[in-house]
mmCIF file of N, CA and C in Angstrom:
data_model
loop_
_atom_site.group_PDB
_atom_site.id
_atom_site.type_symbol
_atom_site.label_atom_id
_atom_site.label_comp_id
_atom_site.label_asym_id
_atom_site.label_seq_id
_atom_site.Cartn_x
_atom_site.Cartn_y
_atom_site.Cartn_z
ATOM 1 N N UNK S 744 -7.437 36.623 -23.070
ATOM 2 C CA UNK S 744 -6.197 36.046 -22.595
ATOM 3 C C UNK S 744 -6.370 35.459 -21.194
ATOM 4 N N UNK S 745 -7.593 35.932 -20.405
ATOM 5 C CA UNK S 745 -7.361 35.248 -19.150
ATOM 6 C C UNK S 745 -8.356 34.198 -19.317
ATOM 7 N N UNK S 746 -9.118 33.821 -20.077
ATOM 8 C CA UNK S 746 -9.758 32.592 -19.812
ATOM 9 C C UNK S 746 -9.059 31.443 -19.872
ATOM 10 N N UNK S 747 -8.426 31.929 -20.919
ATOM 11 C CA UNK S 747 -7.335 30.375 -21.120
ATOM 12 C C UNK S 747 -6.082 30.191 -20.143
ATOM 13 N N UNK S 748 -5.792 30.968 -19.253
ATOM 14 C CA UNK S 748 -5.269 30.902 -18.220
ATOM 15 C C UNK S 748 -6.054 30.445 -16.800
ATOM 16 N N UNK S 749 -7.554 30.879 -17.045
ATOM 17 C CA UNK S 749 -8.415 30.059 -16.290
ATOM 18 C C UNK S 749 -8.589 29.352 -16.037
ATOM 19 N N UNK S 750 -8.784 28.268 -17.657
ATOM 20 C CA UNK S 750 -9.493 27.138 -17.942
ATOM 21 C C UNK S 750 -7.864 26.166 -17.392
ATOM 22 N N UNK S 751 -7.069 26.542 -18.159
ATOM 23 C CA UNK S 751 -5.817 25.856 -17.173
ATOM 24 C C UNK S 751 -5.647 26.055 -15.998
ATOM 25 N N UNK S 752 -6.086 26.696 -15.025
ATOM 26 C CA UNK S 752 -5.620 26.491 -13.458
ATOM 27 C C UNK S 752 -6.661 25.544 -13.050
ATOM 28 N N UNK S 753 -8.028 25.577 -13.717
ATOM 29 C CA UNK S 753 -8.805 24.563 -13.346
ATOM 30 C C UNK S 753 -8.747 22.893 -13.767
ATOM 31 N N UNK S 754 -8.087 22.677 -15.152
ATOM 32 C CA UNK S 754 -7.812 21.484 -15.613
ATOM 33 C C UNK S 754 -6.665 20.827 -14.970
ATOM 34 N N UNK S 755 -5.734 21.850 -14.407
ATOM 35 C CA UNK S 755 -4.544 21.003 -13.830
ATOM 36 C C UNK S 755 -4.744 20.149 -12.200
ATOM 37 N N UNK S 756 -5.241 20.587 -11.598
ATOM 38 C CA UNK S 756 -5.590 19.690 -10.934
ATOM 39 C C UNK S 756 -6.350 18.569 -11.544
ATOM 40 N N UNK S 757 -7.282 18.628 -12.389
ATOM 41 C CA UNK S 757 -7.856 16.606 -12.961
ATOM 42 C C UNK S 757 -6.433 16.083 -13.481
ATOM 43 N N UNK S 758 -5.126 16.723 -13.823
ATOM 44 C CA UNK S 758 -4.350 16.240 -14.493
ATOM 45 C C UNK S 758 -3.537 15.212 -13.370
ATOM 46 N N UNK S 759 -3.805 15.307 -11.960
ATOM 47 C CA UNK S 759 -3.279 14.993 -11.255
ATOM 48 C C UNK S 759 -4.397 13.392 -10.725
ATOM 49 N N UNK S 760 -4.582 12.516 -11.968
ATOM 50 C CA UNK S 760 -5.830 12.103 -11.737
ATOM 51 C C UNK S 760 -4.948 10.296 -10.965
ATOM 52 N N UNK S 761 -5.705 9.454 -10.212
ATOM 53 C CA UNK S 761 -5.046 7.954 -10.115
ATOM 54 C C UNK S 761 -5.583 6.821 -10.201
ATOM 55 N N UNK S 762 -4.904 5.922 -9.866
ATOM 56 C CA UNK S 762 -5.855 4.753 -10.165
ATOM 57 C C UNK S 762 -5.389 4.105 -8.841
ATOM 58 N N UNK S 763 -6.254 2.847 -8.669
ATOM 59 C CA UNK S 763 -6.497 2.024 -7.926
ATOM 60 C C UNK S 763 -7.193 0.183 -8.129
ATOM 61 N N UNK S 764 -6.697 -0.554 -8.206
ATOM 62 C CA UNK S 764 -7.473 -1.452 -8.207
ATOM 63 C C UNK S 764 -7.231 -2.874 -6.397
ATOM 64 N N UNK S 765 -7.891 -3.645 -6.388
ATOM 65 C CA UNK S 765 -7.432 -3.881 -5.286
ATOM 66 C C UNK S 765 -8.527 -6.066 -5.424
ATOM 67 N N UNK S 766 -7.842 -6.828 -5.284
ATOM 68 C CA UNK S 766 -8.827 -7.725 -5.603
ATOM 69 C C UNK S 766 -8.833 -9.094 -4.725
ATOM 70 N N UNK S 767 -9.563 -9.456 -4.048
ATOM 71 C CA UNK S 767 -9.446 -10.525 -2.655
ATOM 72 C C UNK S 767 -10.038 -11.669 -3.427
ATOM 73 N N UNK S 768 -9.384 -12.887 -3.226
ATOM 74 C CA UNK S 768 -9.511 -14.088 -3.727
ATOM 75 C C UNK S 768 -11.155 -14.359 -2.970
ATOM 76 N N UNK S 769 -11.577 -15.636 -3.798
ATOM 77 C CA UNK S 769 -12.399 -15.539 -3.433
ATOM 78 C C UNK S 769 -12.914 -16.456 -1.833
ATOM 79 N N UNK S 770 -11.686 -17.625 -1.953
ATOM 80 C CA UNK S 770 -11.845 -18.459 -0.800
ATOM 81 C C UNK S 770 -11.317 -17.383 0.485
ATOM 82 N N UNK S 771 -10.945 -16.201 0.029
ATOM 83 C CA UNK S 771 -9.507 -15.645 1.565
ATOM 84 C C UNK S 771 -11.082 -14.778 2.633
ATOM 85 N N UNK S 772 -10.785 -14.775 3.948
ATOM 86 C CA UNK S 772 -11.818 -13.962 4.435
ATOM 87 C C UNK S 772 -10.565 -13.364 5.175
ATOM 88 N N UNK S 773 -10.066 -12.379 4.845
ATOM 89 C CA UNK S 773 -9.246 -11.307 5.754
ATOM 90 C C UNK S 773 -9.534 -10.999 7.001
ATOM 91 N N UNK S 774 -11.308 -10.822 7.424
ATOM 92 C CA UNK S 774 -11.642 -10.807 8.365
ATOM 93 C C UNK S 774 -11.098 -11.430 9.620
ATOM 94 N N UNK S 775 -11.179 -12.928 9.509
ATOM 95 C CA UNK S 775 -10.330 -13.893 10.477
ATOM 96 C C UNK S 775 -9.031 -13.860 10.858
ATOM 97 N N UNK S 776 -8.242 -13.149 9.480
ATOM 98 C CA UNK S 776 -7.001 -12.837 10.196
ATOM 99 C C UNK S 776 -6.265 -11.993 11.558
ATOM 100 N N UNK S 777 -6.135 -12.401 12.393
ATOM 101 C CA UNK S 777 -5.390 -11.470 13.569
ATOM 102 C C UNK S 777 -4.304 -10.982 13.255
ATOM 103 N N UNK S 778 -3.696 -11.959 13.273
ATOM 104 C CA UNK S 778 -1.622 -11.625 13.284
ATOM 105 C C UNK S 778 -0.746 -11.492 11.910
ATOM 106 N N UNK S 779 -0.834 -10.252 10.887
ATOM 107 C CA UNK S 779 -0.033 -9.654 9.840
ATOM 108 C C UNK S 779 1.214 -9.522 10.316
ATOM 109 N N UNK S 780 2.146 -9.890 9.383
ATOM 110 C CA UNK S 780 3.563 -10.010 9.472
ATOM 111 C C UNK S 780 3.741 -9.285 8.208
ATOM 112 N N UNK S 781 4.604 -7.645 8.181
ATOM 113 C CA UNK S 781 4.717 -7.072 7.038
ATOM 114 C C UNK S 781 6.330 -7.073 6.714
ATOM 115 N N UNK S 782 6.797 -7.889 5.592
ATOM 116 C CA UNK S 782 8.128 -8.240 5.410
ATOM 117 C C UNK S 782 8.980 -6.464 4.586
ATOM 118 N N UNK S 783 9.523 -6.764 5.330
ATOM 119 C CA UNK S 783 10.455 -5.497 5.388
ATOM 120 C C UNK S 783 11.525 -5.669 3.915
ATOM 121 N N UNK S 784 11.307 -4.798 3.153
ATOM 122 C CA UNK S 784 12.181 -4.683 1.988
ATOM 123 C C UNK S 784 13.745 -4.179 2.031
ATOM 124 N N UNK S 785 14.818 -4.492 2.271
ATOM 125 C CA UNK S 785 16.015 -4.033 2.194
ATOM 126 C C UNK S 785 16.210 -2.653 1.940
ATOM 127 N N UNK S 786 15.625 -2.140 0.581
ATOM 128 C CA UNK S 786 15.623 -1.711 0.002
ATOM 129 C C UNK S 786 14.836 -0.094 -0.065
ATOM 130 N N UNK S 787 13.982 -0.362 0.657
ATOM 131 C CA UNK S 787 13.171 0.652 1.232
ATOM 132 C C UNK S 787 13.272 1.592 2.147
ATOM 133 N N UNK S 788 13.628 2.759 1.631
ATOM 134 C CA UNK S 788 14.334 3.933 2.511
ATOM 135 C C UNK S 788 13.266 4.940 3.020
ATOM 136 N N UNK S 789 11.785 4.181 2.715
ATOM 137 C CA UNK S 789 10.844 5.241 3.310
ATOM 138 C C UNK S 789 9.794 4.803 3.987
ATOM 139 N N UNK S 790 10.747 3.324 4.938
ATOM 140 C CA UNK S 790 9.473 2.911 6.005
ATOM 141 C C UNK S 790 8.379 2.868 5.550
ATOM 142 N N UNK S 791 7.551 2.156 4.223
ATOM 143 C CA UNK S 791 6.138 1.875 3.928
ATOM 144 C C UNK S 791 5.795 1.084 4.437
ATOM 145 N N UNK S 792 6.997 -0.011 4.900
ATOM 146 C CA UNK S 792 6.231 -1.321 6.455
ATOM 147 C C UNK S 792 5.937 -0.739 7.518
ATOM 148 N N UNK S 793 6.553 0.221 8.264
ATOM 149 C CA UNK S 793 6.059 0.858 9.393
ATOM 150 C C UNK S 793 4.514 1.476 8.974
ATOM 151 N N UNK S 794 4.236 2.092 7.719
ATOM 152 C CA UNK S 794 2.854 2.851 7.194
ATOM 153 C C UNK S 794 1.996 1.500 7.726
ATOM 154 N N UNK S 795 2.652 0.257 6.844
ATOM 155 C CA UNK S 795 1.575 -0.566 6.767
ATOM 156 C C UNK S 795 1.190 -1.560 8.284
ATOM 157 N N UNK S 796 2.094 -1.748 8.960
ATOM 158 C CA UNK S 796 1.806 -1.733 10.362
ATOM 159 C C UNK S 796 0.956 -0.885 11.199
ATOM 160 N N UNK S 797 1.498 0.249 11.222
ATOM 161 C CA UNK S 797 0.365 1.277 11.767
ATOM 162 C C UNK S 797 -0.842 1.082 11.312
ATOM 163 N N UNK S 798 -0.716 1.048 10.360
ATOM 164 C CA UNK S 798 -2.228 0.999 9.451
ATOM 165 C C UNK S 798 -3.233 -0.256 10.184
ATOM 166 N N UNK S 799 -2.560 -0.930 9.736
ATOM 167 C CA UNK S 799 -3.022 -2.529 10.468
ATOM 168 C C UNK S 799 -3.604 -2.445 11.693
ATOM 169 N N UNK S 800 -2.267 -1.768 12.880
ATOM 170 C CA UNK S 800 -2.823 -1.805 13.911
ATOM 171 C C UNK S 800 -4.039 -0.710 14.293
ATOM 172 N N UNK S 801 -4.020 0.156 13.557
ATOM 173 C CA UNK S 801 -5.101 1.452 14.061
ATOM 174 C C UNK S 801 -6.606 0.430 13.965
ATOM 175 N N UNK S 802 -6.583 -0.767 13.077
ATOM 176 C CA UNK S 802 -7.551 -1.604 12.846
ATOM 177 C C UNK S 802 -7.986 -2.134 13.799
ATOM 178 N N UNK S 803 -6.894 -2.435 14.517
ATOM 179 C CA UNK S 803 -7.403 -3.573 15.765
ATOM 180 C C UNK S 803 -6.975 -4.732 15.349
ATOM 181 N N UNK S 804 -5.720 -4.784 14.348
ATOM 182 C CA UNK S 804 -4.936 -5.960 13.948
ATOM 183 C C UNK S 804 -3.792 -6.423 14.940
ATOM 184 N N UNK S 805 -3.141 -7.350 15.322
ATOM 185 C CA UNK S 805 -1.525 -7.344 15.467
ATOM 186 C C UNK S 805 -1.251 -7.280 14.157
ATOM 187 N N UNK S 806 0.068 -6.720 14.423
ATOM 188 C CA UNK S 806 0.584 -6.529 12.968
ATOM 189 C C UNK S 806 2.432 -6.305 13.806
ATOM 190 N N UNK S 807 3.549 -6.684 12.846
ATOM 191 C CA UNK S 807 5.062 -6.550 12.863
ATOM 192 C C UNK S 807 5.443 -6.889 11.596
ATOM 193 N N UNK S 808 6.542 -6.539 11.945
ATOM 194 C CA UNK S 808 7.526 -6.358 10.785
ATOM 195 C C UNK S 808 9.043 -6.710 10.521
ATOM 196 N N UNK S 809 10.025 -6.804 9.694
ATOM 197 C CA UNK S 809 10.791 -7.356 9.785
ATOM 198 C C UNK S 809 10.955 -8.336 8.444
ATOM 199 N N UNK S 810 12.596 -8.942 8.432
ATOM 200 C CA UNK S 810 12.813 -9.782 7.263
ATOM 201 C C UNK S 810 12.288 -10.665 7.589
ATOM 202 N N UNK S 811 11.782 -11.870 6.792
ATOM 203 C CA UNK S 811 10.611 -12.401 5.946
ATOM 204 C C UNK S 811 11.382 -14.190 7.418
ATOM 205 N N UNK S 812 12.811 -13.877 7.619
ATOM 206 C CA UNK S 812 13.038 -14.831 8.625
ATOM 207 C C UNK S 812 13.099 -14.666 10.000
ATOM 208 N N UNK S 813 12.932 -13.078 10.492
ATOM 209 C CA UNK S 813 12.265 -12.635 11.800
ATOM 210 C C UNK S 813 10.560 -13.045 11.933
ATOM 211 N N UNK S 814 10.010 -13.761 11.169
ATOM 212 C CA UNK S 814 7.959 -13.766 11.319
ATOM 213 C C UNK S 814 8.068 -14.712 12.540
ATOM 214 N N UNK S 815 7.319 -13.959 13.298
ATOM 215 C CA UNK S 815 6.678 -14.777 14.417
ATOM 216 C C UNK S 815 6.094 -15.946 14.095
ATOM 217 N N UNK S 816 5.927 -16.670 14.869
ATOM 218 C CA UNK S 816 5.362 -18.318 14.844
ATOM 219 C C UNK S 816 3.882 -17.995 14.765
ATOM 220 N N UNK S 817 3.208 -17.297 15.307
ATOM 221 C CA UNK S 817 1.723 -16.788 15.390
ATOM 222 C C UNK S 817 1.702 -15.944 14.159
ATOM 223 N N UNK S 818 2.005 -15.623 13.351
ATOM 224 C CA UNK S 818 1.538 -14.835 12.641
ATOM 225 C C UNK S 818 0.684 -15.726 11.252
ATOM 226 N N UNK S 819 -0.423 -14.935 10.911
ATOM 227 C CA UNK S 819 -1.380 -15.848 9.804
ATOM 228 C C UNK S 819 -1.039 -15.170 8.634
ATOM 229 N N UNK S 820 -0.583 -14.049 8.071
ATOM 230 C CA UNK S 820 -0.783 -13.887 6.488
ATOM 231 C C UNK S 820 0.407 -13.052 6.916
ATOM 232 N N UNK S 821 0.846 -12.750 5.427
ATOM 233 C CA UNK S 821 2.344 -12.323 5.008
ATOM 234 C C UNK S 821 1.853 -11.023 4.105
ATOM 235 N N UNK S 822 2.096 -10.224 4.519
ATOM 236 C CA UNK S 822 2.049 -8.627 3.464
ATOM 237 C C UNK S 822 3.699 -8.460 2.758
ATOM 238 N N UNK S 823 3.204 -8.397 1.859
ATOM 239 C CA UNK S 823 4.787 -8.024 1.087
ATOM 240 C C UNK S 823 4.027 -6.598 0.203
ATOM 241 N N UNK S 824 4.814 -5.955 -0.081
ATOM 242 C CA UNK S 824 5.380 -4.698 -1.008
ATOM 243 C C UNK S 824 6.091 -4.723 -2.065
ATOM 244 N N UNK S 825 6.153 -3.608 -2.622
ATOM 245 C CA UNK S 825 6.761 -2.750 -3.974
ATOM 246 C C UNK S 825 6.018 -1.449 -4.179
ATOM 247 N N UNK S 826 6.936 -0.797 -3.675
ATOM 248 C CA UNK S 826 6.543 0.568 -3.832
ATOM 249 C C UNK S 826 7.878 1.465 -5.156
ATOM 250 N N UNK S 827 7.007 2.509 -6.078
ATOM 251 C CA UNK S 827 8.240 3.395 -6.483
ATOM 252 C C UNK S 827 8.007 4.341 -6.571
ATOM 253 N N UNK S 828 9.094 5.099 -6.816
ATOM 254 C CA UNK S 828 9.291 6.975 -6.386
ATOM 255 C C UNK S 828 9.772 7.662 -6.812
ATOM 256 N N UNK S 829 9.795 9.134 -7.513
ATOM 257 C CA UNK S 829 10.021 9.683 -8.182
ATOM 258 C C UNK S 829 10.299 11.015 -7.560
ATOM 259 N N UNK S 830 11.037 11.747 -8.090
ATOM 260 C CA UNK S 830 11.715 13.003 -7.382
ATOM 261 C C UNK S 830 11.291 14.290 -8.528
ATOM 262 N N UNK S 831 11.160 14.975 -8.195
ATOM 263 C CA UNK S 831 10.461 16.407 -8.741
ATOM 264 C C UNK S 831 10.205 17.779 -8.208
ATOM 265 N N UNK S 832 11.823 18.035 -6.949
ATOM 266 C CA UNK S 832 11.785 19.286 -6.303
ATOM 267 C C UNK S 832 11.617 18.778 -5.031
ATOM 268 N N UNK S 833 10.536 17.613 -4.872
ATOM 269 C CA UNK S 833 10.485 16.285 -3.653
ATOM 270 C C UNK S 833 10.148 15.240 -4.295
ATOM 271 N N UNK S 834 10.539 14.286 -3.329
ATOM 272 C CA UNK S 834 10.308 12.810 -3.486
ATOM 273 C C UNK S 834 8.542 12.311 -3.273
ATOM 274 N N UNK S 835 7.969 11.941 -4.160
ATOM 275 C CA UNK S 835 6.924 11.171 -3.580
ATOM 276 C C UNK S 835 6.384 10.127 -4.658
ATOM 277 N N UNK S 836 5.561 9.273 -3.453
ATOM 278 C CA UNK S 836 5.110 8.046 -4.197
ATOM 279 C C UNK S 836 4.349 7.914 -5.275
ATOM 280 N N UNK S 837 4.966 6.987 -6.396
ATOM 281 C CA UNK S 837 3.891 6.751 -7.484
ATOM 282 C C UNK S 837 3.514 5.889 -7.395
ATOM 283 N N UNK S 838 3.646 4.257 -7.163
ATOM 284 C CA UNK S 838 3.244 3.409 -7.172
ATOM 285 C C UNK S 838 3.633 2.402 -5.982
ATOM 286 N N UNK S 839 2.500 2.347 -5.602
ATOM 287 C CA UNK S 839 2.147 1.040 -4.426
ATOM 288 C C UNK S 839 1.446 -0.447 -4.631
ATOM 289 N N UNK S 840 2.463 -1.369 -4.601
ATOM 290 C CA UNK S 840 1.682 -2.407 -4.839
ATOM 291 C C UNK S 840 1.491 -3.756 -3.602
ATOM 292 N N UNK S 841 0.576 -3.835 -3.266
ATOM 293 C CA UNK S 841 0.302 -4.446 -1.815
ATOM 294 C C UNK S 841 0.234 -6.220 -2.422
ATOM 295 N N UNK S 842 0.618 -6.833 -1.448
ATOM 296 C CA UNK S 842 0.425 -8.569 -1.556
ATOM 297 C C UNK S 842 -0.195 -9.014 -0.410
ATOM 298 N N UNK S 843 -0.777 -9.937 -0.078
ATOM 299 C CA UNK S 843 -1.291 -10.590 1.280
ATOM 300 C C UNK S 843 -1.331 -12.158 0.960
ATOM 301 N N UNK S 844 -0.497 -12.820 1.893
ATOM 302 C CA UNK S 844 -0.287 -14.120 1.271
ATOM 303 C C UNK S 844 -0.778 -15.344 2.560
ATOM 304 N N UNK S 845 -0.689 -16.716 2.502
ATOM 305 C CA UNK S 845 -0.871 -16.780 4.014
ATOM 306 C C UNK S 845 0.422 -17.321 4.473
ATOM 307 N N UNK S 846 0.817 -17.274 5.715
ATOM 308 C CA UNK S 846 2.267 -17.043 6.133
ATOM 309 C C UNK S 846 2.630 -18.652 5.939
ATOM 310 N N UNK S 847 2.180 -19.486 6.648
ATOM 311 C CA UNK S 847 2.731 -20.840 5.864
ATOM 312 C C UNK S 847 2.486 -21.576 4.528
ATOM 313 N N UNK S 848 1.053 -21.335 3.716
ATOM 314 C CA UNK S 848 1.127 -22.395 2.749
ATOM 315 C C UNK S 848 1.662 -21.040 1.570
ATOM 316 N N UNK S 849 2.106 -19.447 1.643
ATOM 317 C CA UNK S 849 2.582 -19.194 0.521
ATOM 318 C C UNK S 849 1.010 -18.910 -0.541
ATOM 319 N N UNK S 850 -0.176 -18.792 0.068
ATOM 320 C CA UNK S 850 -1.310 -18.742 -1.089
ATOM 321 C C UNK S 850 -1.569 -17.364 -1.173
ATOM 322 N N UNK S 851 -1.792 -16.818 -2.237
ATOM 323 C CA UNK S 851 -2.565 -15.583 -2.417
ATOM 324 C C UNK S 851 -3.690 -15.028 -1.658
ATOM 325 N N UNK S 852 -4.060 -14.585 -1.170
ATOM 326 C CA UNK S 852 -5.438 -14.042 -0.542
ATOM 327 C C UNK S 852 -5.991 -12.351 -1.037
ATOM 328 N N UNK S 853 -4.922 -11.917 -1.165
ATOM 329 C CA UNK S 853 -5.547 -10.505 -1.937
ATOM 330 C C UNK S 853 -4.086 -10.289 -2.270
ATOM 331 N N UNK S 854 -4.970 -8.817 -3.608
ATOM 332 C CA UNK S 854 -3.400 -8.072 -4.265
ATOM 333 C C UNK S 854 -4.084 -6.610 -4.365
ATOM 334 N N UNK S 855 -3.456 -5.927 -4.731
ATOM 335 C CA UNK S 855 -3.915 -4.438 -5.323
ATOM 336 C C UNK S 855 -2.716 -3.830 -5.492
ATOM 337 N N UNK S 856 -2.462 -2.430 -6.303
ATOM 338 C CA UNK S 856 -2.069 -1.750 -6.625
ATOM 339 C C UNK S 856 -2.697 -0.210 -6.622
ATOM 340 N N UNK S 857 -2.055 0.550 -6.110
ATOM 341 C CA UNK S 857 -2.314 2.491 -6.308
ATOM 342 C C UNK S 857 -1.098 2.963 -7.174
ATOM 343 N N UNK S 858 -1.945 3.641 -8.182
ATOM 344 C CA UNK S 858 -1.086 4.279 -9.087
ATOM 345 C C UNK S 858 -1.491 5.752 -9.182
ATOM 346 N N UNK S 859 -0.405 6.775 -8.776
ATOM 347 C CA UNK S 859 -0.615 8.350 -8.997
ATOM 348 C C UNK S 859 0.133 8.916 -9.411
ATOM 349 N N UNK S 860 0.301 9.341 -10.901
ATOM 350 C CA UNK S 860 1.725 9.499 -11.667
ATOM 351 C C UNK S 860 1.908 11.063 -11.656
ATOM 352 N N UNK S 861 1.965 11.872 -10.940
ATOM 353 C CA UNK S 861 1.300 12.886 -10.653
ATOM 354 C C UNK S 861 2.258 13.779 -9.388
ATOM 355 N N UNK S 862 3.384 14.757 -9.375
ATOM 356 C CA UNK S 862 3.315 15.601 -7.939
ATOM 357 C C UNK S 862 2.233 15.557 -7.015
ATOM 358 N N UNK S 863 1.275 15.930 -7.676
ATOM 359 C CA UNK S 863 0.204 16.181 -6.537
ATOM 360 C C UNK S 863 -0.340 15.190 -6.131
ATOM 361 N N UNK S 864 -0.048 14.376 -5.502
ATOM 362 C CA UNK S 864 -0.328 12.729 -4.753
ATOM 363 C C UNK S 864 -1.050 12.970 -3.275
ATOM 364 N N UNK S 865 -1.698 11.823 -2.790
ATOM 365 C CA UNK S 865 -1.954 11.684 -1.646
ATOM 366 C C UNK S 865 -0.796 11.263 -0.854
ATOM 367 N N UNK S 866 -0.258 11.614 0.261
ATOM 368 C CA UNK S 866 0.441 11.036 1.301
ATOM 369 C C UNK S 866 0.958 9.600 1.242
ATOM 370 N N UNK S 867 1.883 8.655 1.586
ATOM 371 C CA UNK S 867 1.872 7.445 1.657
ATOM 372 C C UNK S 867 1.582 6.936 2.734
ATOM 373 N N UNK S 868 0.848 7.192 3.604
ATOM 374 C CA UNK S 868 0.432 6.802 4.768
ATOM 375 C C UNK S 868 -1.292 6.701 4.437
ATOM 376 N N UNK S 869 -1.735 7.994 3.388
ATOM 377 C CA UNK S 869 -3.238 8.210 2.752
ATOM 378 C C UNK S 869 -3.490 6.800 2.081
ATOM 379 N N UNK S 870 -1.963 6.429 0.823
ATOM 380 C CA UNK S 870 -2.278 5.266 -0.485
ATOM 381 C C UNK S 870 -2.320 4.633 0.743
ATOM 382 N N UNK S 871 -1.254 3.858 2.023
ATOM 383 C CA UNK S 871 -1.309 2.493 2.485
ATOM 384 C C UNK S 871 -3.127 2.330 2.952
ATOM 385 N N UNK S 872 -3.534 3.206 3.507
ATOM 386 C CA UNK S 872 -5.169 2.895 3.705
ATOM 387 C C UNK S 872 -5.637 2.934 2.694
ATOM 388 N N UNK S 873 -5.716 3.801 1.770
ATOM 389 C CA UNK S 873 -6.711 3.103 0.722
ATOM 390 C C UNK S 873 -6.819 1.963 0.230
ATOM 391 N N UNK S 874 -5.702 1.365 -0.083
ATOM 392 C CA UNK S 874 -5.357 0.000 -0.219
ATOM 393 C C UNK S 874 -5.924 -1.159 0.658
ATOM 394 N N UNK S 875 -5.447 -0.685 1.941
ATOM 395 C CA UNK S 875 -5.845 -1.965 3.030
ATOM 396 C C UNK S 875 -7.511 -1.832 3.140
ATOM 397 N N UNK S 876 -8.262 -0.462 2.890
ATOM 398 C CA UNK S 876 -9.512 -0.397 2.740
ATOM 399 C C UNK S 876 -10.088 -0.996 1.655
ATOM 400 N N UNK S 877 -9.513 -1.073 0.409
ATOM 401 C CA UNK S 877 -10.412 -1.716 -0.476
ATOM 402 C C UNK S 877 -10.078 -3.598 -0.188
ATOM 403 N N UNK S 878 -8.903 -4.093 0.554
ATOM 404 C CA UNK S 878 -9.182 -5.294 0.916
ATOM 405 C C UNK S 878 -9.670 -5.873 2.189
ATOM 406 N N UNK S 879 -9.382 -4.833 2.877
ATOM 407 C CA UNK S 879 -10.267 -4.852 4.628
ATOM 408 C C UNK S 879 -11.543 -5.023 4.567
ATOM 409 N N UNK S 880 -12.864 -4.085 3.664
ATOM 410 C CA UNK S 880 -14.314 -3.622 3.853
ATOM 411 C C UNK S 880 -14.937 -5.012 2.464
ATOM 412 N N UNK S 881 -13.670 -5.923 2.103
ATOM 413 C CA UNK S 881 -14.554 -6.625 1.499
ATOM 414 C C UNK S 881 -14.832 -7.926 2.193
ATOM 415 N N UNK S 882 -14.143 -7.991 3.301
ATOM 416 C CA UNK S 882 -13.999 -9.335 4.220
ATOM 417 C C UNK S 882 -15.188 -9.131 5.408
#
């Protein structure tokens, strides 16, 4: 009787398993970018633009934030969001989906998505870096 109570305390954590994909165009060099402008969602009651600012800046980016008609005149690429969330005793993130666009012509330069369907999640401050890492370390 206790193995199989074993073998389940050990399987439930892989049950808590995620995904990630993350994919940079091929003309975009992120590298060159200085000045990120992360457009602020109405809608968003858990500051993931502030995550993704911080994030930015711990880089050695400028980075701000704000509706999409506050962007600075200097700013080169446009981060937009969609994040969703699920409640289960607490609230936390399942899905993060990142955009990077360039702030005037509107072009794609990278996308990705983190998916962790799962209580046991990483932080949303953990997903916003993983994310900006798999499009940051390819530039």
């Amino acid at each position: 009787m206790k193995l199989p109570a074993l073998l389940l305390s050990l399987a439930l954590p892989l049950a808590a398993c995620s995904s990630m994909h993350t994919e940079t165009m091929p003309h975009a060099d992120l590298g060159k970018i200085r000045h990120f402008f992360v457009e602020h969602r109405l809608s968003d009651n858990h500051h993931v633009d502030d995550l993704i600012v911080a994030d930015l800046q711990s880089r050695g980016f400028t980075a701000s934030d704000g509706p999409l008609t506050m962007m600075p005149d200097d700013a080169e690429a446009v981060v937009s969001y969609a994040d969703d969330w699920e409640w289960d005793f607490k609230s936390y993130l399942i899905d993060l989906r990142i955009e990077i666009r360039r702030a005037r012509l509107d072009q794609v330069l990278a996308a990705g998505s983190y998916r962790q369907p799962s209580p046991i999640t990483k932080s949303p401050a953990g997903v916003v870096h993983a994310l900006l890492n798999g499009f940051l370390k390819k530039s």
